[in-house]
Coordinates of N, CA and C in Angstrom, one line a residue:
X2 N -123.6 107.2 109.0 CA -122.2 107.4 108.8 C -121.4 106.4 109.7
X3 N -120.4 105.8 109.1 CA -120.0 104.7 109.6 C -118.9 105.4 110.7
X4 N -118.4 104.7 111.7 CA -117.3 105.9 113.0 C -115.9 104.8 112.6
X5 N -114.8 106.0 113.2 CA -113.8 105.6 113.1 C -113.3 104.2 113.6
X6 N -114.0 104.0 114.2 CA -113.3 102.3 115.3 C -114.1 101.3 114.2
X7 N -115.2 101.1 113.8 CA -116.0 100.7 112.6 C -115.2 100.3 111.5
X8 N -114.8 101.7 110.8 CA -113.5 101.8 109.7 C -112.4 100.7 109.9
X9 N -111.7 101.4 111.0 CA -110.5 100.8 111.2 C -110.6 99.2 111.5
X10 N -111.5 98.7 111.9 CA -111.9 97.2 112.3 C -112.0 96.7 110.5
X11 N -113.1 97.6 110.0 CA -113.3 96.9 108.4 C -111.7 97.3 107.9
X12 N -111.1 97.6 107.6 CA -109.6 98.2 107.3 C -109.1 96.5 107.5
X13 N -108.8 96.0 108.7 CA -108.5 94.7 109.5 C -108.6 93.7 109.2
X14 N -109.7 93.5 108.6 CA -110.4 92.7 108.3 C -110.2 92.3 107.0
X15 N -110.2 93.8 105.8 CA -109.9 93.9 105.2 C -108.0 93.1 104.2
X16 N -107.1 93.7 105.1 CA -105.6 93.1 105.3 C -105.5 91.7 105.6
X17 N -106.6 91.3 106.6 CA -106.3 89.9 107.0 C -106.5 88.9 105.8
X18 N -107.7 89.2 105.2 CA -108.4 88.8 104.0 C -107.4 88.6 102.7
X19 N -106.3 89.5 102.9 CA -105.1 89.4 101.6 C -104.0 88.4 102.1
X20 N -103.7 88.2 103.5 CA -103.2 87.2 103.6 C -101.6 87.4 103.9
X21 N -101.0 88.1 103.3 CA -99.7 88.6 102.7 C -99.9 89.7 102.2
X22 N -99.3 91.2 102.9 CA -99.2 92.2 101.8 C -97.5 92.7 101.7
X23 N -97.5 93.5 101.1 CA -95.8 94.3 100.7 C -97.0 95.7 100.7
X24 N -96.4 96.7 101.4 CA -97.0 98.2 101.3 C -96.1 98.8 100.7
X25 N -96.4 99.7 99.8 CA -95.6 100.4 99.3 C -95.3 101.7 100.5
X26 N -94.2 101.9 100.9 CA -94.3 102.8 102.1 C -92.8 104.0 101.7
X27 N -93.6 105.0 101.9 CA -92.9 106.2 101.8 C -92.2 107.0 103.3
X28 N -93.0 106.4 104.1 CA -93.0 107.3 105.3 C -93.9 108.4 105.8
X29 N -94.5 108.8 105.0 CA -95.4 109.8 105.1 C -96.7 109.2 105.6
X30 N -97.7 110.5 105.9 CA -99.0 110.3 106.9 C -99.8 108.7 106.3
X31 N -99.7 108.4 105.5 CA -100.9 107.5 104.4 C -100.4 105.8 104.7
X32 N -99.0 106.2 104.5 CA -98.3 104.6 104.0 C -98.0 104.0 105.6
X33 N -97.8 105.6 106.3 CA -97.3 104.9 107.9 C -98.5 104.5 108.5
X34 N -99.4 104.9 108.4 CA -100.3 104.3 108.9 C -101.0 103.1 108.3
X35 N -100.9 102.6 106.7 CA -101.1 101.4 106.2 C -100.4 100.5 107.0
X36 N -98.8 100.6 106.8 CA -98.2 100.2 107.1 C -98.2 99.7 108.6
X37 N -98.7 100.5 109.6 CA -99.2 100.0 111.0 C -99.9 99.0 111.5
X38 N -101.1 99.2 110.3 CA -102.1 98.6 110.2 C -102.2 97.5 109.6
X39 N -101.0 97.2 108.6 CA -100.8 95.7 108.0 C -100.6 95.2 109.0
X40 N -99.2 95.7 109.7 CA -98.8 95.0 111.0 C -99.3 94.2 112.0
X41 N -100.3 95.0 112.7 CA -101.5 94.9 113.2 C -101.9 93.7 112.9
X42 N -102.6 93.6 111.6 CA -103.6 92.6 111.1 C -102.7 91.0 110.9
X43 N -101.3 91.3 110.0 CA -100.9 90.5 109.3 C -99.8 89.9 110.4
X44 N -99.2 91.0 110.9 CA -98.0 90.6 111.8 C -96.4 90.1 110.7
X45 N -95.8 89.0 110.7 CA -94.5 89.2 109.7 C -94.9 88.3 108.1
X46 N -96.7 88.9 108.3 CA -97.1 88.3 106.8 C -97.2 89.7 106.0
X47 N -96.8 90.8 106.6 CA -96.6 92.6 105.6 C -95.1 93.0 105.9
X48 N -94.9 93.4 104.8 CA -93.5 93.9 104.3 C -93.7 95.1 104.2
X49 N -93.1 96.3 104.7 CA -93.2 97.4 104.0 C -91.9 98.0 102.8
X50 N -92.3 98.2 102.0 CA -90.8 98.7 101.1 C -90.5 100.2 100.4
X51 N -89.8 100.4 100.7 CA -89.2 101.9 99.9 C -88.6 102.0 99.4
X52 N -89.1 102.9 97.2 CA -88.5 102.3 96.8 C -87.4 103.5 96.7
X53 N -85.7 103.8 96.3 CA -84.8 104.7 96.7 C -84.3 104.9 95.3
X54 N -84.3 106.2 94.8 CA -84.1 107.2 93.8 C -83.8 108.6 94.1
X55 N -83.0 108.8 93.0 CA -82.8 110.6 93.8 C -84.0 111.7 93.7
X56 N -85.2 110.9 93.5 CA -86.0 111.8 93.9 C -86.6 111.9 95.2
X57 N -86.0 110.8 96.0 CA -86.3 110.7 97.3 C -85.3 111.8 98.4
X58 N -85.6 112.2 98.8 CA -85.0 113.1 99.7 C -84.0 112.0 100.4
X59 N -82.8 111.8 101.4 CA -82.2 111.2 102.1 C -82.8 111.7 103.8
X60 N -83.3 112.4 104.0 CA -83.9 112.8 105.0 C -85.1 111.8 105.4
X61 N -85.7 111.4 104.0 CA -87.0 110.9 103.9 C -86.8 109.5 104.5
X62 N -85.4 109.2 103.7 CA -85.3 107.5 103.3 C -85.0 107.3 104.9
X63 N -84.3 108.4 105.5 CA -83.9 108.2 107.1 C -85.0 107.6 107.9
X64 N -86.6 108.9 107.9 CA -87.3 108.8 108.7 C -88.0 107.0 108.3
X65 N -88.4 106.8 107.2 CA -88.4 105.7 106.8 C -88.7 104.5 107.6
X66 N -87.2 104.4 107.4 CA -86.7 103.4 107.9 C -86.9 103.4 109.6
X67 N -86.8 104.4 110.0 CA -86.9 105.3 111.9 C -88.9 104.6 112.1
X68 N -89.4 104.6 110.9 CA -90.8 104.4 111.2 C -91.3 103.0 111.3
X69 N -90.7 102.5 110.4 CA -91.1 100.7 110.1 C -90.0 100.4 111.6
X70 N -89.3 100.7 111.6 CA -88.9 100.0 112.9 C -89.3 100.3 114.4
X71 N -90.0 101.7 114.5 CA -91.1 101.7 115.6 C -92.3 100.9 115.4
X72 N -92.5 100.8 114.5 CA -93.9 100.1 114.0 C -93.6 98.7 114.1
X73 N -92.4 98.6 113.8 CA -92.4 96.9 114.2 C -92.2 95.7 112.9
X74 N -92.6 96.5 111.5 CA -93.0 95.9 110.4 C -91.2 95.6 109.9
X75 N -91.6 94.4 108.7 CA -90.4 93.9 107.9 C -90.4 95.4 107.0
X76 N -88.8 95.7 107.3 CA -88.7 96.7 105.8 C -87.3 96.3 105.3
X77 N -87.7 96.7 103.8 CA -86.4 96.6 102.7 C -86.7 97.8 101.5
X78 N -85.4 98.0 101.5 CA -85.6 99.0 100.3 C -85.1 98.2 99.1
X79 N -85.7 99.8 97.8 CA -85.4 98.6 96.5 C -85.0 100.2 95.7
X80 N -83.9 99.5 94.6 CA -83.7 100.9 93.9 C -84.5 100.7 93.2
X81 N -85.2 102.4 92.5 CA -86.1 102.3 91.4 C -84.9 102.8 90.4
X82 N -85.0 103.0 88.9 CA -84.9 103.4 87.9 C -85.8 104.1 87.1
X83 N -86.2 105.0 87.4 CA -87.1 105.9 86.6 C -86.1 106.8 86.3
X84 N -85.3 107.3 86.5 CA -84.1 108.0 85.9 C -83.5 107.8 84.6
X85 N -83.8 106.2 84.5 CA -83.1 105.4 83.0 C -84.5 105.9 82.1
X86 N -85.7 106.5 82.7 CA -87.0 105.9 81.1 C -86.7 107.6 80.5
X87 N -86.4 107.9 79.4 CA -86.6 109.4 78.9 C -87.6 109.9 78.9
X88 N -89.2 108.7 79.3 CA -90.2 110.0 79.2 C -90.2 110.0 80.7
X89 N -89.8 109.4 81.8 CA -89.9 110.7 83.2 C -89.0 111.4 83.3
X90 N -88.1 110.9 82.4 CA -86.7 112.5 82.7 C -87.6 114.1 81.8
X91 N -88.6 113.3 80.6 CA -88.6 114.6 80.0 C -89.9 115.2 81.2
X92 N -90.1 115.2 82.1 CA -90.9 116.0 82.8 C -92.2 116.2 82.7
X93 N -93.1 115.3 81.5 CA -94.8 115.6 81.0 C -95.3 115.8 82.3
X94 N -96.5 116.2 82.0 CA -97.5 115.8 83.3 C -98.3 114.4 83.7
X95 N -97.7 113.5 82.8 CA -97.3 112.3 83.1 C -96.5 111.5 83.8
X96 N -95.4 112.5 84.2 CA -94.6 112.1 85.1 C -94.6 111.1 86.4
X97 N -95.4 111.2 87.1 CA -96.0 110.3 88.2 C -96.2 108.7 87.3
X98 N -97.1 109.1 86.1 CA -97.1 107.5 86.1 C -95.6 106.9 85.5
X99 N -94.7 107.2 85.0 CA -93.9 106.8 84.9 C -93.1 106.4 85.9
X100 N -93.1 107.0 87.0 CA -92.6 106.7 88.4 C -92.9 105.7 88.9
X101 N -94.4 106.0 89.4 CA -94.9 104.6 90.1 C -94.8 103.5 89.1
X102 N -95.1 103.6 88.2 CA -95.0 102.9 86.9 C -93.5 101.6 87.4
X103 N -92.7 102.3 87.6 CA -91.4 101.5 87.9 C -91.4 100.9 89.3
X104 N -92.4 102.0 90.1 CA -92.1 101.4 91.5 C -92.8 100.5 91.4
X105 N -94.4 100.3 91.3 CA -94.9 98.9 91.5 C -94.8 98.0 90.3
X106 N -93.5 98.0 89.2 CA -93.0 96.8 88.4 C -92.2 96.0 89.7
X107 N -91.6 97.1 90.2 CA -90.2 96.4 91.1 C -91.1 95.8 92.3
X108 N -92.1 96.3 93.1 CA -93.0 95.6 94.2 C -93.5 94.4 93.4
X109 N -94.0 94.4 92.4 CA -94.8 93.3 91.7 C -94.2 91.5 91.8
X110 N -92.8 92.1 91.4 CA -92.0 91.1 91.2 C -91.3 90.6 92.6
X111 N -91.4 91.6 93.6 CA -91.4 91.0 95.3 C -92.3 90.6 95.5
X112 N -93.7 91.0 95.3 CA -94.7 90.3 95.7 C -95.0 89.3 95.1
X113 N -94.4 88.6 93.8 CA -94.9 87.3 93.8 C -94.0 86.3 94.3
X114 N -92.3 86.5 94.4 CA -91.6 86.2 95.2 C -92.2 85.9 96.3
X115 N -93.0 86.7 97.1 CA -93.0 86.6 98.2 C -94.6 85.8 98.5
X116 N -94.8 84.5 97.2 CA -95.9 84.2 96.9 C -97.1 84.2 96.8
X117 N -97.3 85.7 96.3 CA -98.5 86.3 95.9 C -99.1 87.1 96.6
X118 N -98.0 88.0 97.2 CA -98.7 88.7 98.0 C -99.7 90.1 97.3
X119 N -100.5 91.0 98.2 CA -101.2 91.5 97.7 C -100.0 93.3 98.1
X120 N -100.1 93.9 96.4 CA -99.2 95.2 97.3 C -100.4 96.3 97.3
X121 N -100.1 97.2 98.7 CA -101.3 98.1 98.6 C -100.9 98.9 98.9
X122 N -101.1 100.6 98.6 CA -100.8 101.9 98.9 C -101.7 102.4 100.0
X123 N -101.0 103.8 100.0 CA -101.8 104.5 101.5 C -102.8 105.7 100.3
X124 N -103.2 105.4 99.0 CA -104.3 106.5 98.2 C -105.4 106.5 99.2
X125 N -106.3 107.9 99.4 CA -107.5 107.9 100.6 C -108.3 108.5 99.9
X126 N -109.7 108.6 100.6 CA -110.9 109.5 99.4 C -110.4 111.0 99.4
X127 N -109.5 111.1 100.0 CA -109.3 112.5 99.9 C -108.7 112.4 98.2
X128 N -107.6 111.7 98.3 CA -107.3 111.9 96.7 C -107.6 111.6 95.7
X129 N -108.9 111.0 96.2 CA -109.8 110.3 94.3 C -110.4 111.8 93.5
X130 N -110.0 112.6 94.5 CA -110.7 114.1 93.5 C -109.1 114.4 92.3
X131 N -108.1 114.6 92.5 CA -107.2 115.0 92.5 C -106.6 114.2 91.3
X132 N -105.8 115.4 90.2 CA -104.8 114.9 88.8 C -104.0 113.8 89.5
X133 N -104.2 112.6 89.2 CA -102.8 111.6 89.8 C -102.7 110.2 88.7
X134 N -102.0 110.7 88.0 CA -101.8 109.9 87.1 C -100.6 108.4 87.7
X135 N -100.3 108.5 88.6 CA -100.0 107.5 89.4 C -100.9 106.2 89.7
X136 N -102.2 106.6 89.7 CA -103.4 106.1 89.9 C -103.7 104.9 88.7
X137 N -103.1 105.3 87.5 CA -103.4 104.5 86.4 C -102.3 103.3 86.5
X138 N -100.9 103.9 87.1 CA -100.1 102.5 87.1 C -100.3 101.6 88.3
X139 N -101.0 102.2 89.2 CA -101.7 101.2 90.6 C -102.9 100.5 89.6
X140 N -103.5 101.0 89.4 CA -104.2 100.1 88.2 C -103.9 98.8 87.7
X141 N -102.9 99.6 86.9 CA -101.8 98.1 85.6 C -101.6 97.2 86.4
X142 N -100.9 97.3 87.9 CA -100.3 96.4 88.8 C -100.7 95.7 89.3
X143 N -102.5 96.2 89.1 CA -103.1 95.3 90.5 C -102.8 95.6 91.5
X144 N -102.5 97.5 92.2 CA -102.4 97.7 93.5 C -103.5 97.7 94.1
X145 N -103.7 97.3 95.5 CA -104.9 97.9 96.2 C -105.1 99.0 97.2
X146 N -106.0 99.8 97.3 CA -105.8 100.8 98.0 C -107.0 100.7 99.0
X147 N -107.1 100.2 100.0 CA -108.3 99.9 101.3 C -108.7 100.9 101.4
X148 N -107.8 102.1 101.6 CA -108.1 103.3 102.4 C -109.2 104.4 101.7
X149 N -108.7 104.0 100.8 CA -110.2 104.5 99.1 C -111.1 104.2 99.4
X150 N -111.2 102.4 99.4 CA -112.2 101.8 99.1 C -113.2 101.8 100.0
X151 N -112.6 102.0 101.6 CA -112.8 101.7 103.2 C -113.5 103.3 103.2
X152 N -113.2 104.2 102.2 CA -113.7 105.5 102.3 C -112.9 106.5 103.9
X153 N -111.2 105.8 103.9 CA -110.9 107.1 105.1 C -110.3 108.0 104.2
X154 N -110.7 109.3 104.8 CA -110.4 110.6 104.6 C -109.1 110.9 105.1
X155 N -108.2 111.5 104.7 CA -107.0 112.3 105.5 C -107.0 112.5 106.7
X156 N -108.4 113.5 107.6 CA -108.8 113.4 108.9 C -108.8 112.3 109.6
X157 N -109.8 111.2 108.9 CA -109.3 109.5 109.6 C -108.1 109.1 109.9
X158 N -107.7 108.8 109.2 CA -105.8 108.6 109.1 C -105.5 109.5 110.1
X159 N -105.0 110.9 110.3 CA -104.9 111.7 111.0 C -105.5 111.2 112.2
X160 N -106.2 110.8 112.7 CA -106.9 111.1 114.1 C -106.4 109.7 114.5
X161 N -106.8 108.3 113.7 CA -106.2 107.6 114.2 C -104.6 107.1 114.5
X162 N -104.0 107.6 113.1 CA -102.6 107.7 113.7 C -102.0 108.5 114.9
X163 N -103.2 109.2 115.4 CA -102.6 109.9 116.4 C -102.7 108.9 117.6
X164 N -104.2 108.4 117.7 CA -104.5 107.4 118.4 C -103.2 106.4 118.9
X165 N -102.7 106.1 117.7 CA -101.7 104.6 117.8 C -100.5 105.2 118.1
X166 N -100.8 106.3 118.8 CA -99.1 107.1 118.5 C -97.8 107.1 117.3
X167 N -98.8 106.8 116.6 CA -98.1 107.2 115.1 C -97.1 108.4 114.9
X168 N -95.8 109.2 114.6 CA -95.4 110.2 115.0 C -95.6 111.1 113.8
X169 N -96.3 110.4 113.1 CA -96.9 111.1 111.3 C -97.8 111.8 111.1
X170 N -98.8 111.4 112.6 CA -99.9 112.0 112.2 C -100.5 113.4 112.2
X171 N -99.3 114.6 112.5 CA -99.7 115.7 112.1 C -98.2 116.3 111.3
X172 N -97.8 114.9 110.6 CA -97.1 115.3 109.2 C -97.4 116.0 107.8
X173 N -96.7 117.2 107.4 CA -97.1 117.7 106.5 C -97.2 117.0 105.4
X174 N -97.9 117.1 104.6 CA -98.0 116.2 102.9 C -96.3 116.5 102.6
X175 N -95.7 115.4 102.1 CA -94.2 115.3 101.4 C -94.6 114.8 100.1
X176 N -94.6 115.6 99.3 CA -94.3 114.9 98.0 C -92.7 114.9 97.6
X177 N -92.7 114.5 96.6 CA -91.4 113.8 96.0 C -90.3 114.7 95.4
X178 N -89.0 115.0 95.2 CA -88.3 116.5 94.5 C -88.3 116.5 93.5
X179 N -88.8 115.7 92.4 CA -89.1 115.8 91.2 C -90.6 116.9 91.0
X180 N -91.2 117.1 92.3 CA -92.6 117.7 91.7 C -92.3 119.3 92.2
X181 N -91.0 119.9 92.6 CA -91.1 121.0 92.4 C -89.9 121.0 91.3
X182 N -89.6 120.6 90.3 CA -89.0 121.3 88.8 C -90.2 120.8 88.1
X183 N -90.5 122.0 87.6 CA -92.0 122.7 86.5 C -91.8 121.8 85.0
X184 N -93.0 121.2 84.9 CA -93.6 120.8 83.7 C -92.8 120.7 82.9
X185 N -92.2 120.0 81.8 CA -90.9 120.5 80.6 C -90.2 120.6 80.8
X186 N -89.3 121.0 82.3 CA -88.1 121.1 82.5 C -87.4 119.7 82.7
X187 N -86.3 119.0 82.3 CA -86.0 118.0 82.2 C -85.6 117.5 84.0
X188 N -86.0 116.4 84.4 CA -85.7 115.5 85.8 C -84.3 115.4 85.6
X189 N -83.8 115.6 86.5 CA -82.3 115.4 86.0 C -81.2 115.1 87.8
X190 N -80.5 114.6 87.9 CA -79.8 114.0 89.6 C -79.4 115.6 90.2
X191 N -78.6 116.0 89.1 CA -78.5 117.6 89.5 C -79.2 118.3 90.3
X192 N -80.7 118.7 89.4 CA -81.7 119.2 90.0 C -82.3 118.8 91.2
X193 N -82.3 117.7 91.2 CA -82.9 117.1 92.6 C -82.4 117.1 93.4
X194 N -81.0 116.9 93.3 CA -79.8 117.0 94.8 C -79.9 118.8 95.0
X195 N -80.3 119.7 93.9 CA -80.2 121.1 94.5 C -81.3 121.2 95.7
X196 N -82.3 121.2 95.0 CA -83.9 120.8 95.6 C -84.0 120.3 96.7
X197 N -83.6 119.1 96.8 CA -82.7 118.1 98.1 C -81.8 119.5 99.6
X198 N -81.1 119.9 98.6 CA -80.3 120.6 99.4 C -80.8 121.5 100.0
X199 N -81.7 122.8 99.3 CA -82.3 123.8 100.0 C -83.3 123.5 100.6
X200 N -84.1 122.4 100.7 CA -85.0 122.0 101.4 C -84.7 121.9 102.4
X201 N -83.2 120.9 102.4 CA -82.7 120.7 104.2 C -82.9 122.0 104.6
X202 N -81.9 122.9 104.3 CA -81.4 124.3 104.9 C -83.0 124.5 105.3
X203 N -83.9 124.8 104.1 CA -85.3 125.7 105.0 C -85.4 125.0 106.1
X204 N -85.7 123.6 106.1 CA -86.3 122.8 107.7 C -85.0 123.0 108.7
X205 N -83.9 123.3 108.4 CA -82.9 123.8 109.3 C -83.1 125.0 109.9
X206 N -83.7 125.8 109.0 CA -84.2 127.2 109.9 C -85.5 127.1 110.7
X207 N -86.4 125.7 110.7 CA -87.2 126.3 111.5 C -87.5 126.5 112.6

C-alpha cells in the first residue's frame, strides 16, 4: 500500500507534468486541497476558478475566494449560465451534468486562452462509487482528476490538508442549493435564494 507522503509526491509530479493547470475550485475539502497542491507544483502556472450562479451559496463564493488567497494561488471567477438551459431548470436526475456541463465549456475556453492548459477537479476514489453524472461532462471536456487516478481517498485529502494547514480539512461535504429542491421540481433563482437563506440562519444557530 502506497503511504501518504508517496501519494502526494506522485500527485506533484503529476501537476508538474501538465505544465499549466486552471482547477476547477469550489472551496470545499477536494478542490482546496487540488488547488494547494497545483500551487505547490506549478506556482503562477495554476489558476484556480469559481464558477458563480445562484446555485452557489454567497457564503460559499466568500470562503472561496478567503481560500485561494491564503493558498496563494491566481483566482478568477466566471459566471456560469445553467439557469438559461431548460433541461437543468427542469430538475432530471441529470441535473449535474448539465451544470458542470456549462462549467467546464466556460473553463475550457480559459484554458485554451490560457494556452492549453490542463483543467482538473478535486473527484477522489471515494466518489467513483457514487450516481455523478457530472462525471460524464468531465469526460466531454477533457477534465482530469489526479486525485482518482493517484487513488486519494477523502481520508487522504483530509489528513493531508490538515498537514498543510488547510482550514477545509475537517469541512463538511457542501454540495450545491440546487441539490436540495427534489427531482421534478423546477431550479428556479427563487428557490435557491430561499434555500440560500435558511441555510444561513441554521449555520447562524450553531
Amino acid at each position: 500500500k502506497i503511504g501518504l507522503p508517496e501519494k502526494r509526491l506522485a500527485l506533484l509530479n503529476e501537476l508538474r507534468g501538465y505544465g499549466r493547470v486552471v482547477v476547477a475550485f469550489s472551496g470545499g475539502v477536494d478542490s482546496t486541497f487540488m488547488a494547494a497542491m497545483a500551487w505547490e507544483a506549478l506556482g503562477n502556472a495554476a489558476t484556480a476558478i469559481t464558477g458563480v450562479s445562484p446555485s452557489v451559496a454567497p457564503a460559499e463564493r466568500e470562503e472561496a475566494e478567503q481560500l485561494a488567497r491564503q493558498i496563494g494561488i491566481a483566482h478568477e471567477w466566471v459566471e456560469t449560465h445553467e439557469m438559461d438551459n431548460p433541461e437543468y431548470v427542469a430538475n432530471s436526475p441529470m441535473r449535474c451534468f448539465h451544470c458542470k456541463d456549462e462549467l467546464y465549456g466556460v473553463l475550457s475556453a480559459i484554458a485554451e486562452r490560457a494556452g492549453g492548459a490542463v483543467i482538473v477537479d478535486g473527484t477522489n476514489a471515494d466518489d467513483a462509487g457514487d450516481w455523478r453524472p457530472g462525471r460524464k461532462a468531465a469526460t466531454l471536456h477533457g477534465v482530469r482528476s489526479p486525485l482518482l487516478d493517484l487513488g486519494f481517498t477523502k481520508n487522504d485529502i483530509r489528513a493531508l490538508s490538515r498537514e498543510m494547514g488547510l482550514p477545509t480539512w475537517d469541512k463538511p461535504a457542501m454540495a450545491c442549493l440546487a441539490s436540495r429542491i427534489p427531482h421534478g421540481t423546477a431550479v428556479t433563482v427563487e428557490a435557491l435564494d430561499q434555500v440560500g437563506a435558511a441555510e444561513a440562519v441554521l449555520r447562524s444557530l450553531r
